[in-house]
Coordinates of C-alpha atoms in Angstrom, one line a residue:
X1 CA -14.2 -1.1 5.9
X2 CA -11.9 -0.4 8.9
X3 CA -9.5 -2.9 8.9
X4 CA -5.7 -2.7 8.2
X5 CA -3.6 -4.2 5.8
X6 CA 0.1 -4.4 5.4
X7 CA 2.1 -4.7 2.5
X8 CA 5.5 -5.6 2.1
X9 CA 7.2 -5.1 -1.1
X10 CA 4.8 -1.8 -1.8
X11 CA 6.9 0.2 -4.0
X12 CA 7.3 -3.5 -6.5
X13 CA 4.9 -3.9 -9.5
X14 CA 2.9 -6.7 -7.9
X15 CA 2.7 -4.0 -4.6
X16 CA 1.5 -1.4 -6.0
X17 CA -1.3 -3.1 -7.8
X18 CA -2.0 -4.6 -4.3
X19 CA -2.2 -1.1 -2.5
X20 CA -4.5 0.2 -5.4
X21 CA -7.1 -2.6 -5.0
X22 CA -6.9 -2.2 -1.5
X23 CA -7.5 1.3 -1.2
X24 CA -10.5 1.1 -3.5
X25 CA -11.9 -1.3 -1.9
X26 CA -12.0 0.7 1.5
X27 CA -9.3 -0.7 3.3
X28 CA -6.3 0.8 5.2
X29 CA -3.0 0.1 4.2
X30 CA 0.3 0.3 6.0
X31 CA 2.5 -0.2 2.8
X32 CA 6.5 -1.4 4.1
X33 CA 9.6 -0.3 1.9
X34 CA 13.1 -0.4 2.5
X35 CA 13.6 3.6 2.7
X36 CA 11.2 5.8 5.0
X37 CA 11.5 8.1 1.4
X38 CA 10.0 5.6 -0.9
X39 CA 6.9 6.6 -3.0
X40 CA 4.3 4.6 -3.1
X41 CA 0.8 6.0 -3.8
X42 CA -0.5 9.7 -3.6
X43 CA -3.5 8.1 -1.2
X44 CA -1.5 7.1 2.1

């Protein structure tokens, strides 16, 4: 799938179940986070 998704509150519980479903289901994901340093997920 090529479309983009954007997630706000990615580094949260909720967030990173989000990004995880996302990801496996093909999509891209622009994850947003207060600090440019935050971890999120291995994948983006």
């Amino acid at each position: 799938m090529n479309q983009t998704v954007a997630v706000t509150g990615a580094t949260g519980f909720i967030g990173k179940y989000i990004i995880d479903n996302l990801l496996a289901r093909g999509f891209h994901v622009r994850a947003l986070t207060r600090t440019a340093r935050a971890h999120v997920n291995d994948n983006l």
